[in-house]
Each structure stands twice: as structure tokens, then as C-alpha cells.
Coordinates of C-alpha atoms in Angstrom, one line a residue:
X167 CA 46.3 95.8 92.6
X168 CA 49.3 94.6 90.8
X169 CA 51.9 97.1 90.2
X170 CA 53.3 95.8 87.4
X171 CA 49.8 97.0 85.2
X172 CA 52.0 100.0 84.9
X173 CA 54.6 97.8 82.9
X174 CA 52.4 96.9 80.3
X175 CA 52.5 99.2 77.1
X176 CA 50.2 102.1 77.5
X177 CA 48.1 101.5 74.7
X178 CA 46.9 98.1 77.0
X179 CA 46.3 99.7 80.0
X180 CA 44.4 102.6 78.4
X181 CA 42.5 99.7 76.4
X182 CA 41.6 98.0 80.2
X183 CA 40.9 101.1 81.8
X184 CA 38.7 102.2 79.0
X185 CA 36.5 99.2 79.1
X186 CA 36.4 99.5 83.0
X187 CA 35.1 102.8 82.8
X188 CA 32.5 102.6 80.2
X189 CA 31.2 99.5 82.2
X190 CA 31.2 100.5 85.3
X191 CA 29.7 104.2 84.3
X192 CA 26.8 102.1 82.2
X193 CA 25.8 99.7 84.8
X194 CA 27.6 101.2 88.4
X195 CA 29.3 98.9 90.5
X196 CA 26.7 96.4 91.3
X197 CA 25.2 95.4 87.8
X198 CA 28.5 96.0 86.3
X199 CA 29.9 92.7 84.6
X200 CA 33.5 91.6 84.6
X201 CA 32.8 89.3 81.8
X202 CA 31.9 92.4 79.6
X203 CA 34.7 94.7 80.7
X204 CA 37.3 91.8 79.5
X205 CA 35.0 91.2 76.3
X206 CA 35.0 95.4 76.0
X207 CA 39.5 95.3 76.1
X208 CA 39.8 92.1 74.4
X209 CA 41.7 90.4 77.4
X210 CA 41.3 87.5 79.3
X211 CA 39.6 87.6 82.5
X212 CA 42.8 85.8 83.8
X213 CA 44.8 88.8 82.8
X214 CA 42.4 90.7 84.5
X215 CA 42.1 89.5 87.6
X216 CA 45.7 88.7 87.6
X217 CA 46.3 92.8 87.6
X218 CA 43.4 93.7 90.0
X219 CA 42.4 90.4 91.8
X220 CA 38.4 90.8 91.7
X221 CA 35.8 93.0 90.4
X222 CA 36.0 95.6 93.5
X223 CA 40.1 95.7 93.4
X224 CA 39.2 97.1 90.0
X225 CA 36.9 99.5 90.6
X226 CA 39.2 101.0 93.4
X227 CA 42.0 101.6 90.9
X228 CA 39.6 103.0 88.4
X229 CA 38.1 105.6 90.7
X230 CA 41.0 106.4 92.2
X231 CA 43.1 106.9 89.1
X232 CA 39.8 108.8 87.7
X233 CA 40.5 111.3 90.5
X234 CA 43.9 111.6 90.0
X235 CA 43.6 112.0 86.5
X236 CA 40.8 114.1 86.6
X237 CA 42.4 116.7 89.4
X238 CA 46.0 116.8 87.3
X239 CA 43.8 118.2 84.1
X240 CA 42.0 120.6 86.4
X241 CA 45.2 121.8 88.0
X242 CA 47.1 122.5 85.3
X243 CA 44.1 123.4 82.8
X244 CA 42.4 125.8 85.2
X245 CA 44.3 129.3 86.0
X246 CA 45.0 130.1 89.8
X247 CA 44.7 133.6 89.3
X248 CA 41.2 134.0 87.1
X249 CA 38.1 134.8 88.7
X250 CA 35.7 135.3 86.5
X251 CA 33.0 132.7 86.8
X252 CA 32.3 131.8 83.5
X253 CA 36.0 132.0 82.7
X254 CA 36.8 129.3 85.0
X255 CA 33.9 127.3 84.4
X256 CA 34.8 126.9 80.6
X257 CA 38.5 126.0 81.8
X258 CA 36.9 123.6 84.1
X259 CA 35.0 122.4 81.1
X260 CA 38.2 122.4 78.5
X261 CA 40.2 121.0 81.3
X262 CA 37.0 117.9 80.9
X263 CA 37.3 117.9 77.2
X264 CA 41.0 116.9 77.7
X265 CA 40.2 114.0 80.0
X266 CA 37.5 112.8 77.9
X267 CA 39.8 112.7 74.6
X268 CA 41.4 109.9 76.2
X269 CA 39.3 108.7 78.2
X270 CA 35.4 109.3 76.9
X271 CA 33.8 107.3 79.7
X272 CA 36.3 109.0 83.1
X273 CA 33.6 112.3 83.6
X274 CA 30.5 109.5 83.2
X275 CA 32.3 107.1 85.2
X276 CA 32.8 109.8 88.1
X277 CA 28.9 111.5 87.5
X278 CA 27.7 107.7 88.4
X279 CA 30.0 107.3 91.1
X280 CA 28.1 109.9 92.9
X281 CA 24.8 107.8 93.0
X282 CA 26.7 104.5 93.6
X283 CA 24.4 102.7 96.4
X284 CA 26.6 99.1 96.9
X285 CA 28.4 99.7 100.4
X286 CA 32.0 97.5 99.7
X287 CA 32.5 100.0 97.2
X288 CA 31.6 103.3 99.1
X289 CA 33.9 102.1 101.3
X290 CA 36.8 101.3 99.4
X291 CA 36.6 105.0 98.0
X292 CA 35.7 106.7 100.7
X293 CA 39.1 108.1 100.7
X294 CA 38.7 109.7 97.4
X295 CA 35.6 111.2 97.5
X296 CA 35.5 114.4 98.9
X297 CA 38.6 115.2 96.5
X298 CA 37.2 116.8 93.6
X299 CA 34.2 118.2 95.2
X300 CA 36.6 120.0 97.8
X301 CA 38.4 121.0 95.3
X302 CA 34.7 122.5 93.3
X303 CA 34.0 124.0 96.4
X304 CA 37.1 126.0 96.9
X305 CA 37.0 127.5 93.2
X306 CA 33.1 128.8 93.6
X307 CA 34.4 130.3 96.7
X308 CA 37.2 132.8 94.7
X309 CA 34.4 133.0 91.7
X310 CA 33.4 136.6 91.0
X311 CA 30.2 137.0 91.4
X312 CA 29.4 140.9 91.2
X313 CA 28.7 140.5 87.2
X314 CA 25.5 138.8 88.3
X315 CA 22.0 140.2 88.5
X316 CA 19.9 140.1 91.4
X317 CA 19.1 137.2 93.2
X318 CA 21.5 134.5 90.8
X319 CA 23.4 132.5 93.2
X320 CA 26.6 131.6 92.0
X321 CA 26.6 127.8 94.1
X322 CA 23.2 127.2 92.5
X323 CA 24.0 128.5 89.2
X324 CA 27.1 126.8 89.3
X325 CA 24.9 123.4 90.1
X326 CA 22.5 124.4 87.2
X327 CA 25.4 124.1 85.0
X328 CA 26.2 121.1 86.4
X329 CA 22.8 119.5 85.5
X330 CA 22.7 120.9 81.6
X331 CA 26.4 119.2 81.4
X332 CA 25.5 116.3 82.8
X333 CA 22.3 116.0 81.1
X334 CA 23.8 117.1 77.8
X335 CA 26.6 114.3 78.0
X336 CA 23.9 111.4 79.3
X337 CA 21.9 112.0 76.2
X338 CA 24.8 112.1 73.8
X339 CA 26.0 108.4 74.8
X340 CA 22.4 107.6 75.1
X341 CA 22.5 108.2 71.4
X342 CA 25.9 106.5 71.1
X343 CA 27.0 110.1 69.1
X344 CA 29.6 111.3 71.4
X345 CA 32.0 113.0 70.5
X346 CA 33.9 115.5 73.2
X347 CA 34.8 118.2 70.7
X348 CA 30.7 118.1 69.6
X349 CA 29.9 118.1 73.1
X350 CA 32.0 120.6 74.1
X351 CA 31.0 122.9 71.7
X352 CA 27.7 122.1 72.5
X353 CA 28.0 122.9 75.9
X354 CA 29.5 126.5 75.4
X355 CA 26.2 127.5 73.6
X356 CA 24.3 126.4 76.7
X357 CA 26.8 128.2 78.8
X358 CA 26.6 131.7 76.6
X359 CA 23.1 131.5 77.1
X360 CA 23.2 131.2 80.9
X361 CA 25.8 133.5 81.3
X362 CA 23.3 136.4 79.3
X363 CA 20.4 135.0 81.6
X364 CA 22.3 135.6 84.6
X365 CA 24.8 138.9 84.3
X366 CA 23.9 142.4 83.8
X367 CA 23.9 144.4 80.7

């Protein structure tokens, strides 16, 4: 990657990185086109390749500046000192909504990374990905979990939450009506429900 992306005015390099991550999220790495991502920004694929070189020097940057991105809102949106699982699963989830107002495709972007099957680019982020999941893993570990009835595990409840949010956001683009305030609010009358499923009185 070319360092001097970070030179051009922000609005651009959001504009790039937008249309990378809506691309690459729709179609994962493999099907994704660089002729529609340059189509998507309004650049020419000169310009584009001229930053990032090819299609996979791309998708590096993108994932790894998803990460980056991603862990900076979680850090400073999520307290070190709560406990209370449903408290820091809706700052996770705020901390999300942030993310997504500037970037509506980064959370879909990293949900399809997961499943991403095309071996150059597993390697290329293999670095990055045990980042945010480490990261998951150490916050359900300091969760409270005492509120809960019998028999609710917090790791699978927590991955149960996982699934409505992620199914909740695939439909939404699906229906090309997202909107991360909607969704977000959306979300917290799943997550009320759930939390009155799974606490006692």
C-alpha cells in the first residue's frame, strides 16, 4: 500500500474505503470486483491500484484498518470497569453504531470476513484475526453472570446475540433500508427481550 492514500482529503479516502467495504462484504474476497469498487467511489481504477497495487493489497488495508477502527471505537466506547452483561453488550453495540455511521458496510465487511474461504487472503490477515475475537473473549470473561437464571450460559447467550445482530443487520441491507440508528434501536428491543428471557425476577 501507498502511504501517501493518507494524503488525500478525507472525504476521498472515506469515499474509497466505503466502496471497498460494501464490495467486498457483498461479494467476499473472491467474487468481489475491482471494477465495481472504482465504479462504487467514482475513481479510476488507475488511482486505485496506484494506492493499493491489486485487488488483495486492498483488501489487506481494508481489514486491517477495519480492525483498527473497529477496536479504537470498542476501547474508548466500552467502560473498563462495568460488568454487567447487558451493560456492556449495548456499549459494545453503541460503540458498533458509531463505526457504522461512517462506515455502514465496516461490521458487514468484518461478519463476512469470518467465512472468507480464498487462501491468499486468509493469509494476508492472518495477523489480524484473532484481534477482535481475543479481545470478545476477554470481556465475556469479566461479564457478570449471577443475574442469570439457571442453566443460561453467558458464552452462548452472548453468541445468540451475536446471531439476532447479525441476522437483523443482513436483512436490513438485504432490503437496502439500513439505517444504523433504526437498526440500533431495533436491536435494543431484541436485547430487552433476551435479557427478561434470561435474568431472574
Amino acid at each position: 500500500m501507498n502511504d501517501k492514500f493518507f494524503d488525500l482529503k478525507k472525504e476521498k479516502q472515506d469515499r474509497m474505503i466505503n466502496a471497498a467495504l460494501k464490495v467486498f462484504a457483498q461479494n467476499g474476497y473472491g467474487h468481489a470486483s475491482t471494477d465495481e469498487i472504482v465504479r462504487e467511489a467514482s475513481i479510476s481504477k488507475g488511482l486505485l491500484f496506484h494506492y493499493f497495487i491489486s485487488k488483495l493489497g486492498l483488501y489487506s488495508f481494508i481489514y486491517d484498518y477495519s480492525v483498527r477502527y473497529m477496536m479504537l471505537e470498542l476501547s474508548s466506547g466500552v467502560s473498563k470497569e462495568e460488568t454487567d452483561f447487558f451493560k456492556l453488550i449495548d456499549q459494545i453495540k453503541q460503540a458498533q453504531l458509531q463505526v457504522m455511521k461512517n462506515y455502514p458496510y465496516m461490521l458487514l465487511f468484518l461478519n463476512r470476513s469470518k467465512s472468507e474461504d480464498v487462501s491468499e487472503a486468509l493469509v494476508e490477515t492472518e495477523e489480524k484475526r484473532g484481534v477482535l475475537p481475543e479481545w470478545f473473549g476477554e470481556l465475556m470473561e469479566r461479564a457478570d453472570d449471577s443475574r442469570f437464571r439457571d442453566g443460561v450460559d453467558k458464552l452462548k447467550l452472548g453468541k445468540m446475540i451475536d446471531y439476532v445482530a447479525d441476522g437483523l443487520m443482513a436483512q436490513r441491507f438485504s432490503e437496502e433500508a439500513f439505517q444504523p440508528e433504526i437498526y440500533y434501536r431495533e436491536l435494543k428491543q431484541y436485547l430487552h427481550m433476551i435479557e427478561i428471557m434470561s435474568c431472574k425476577k
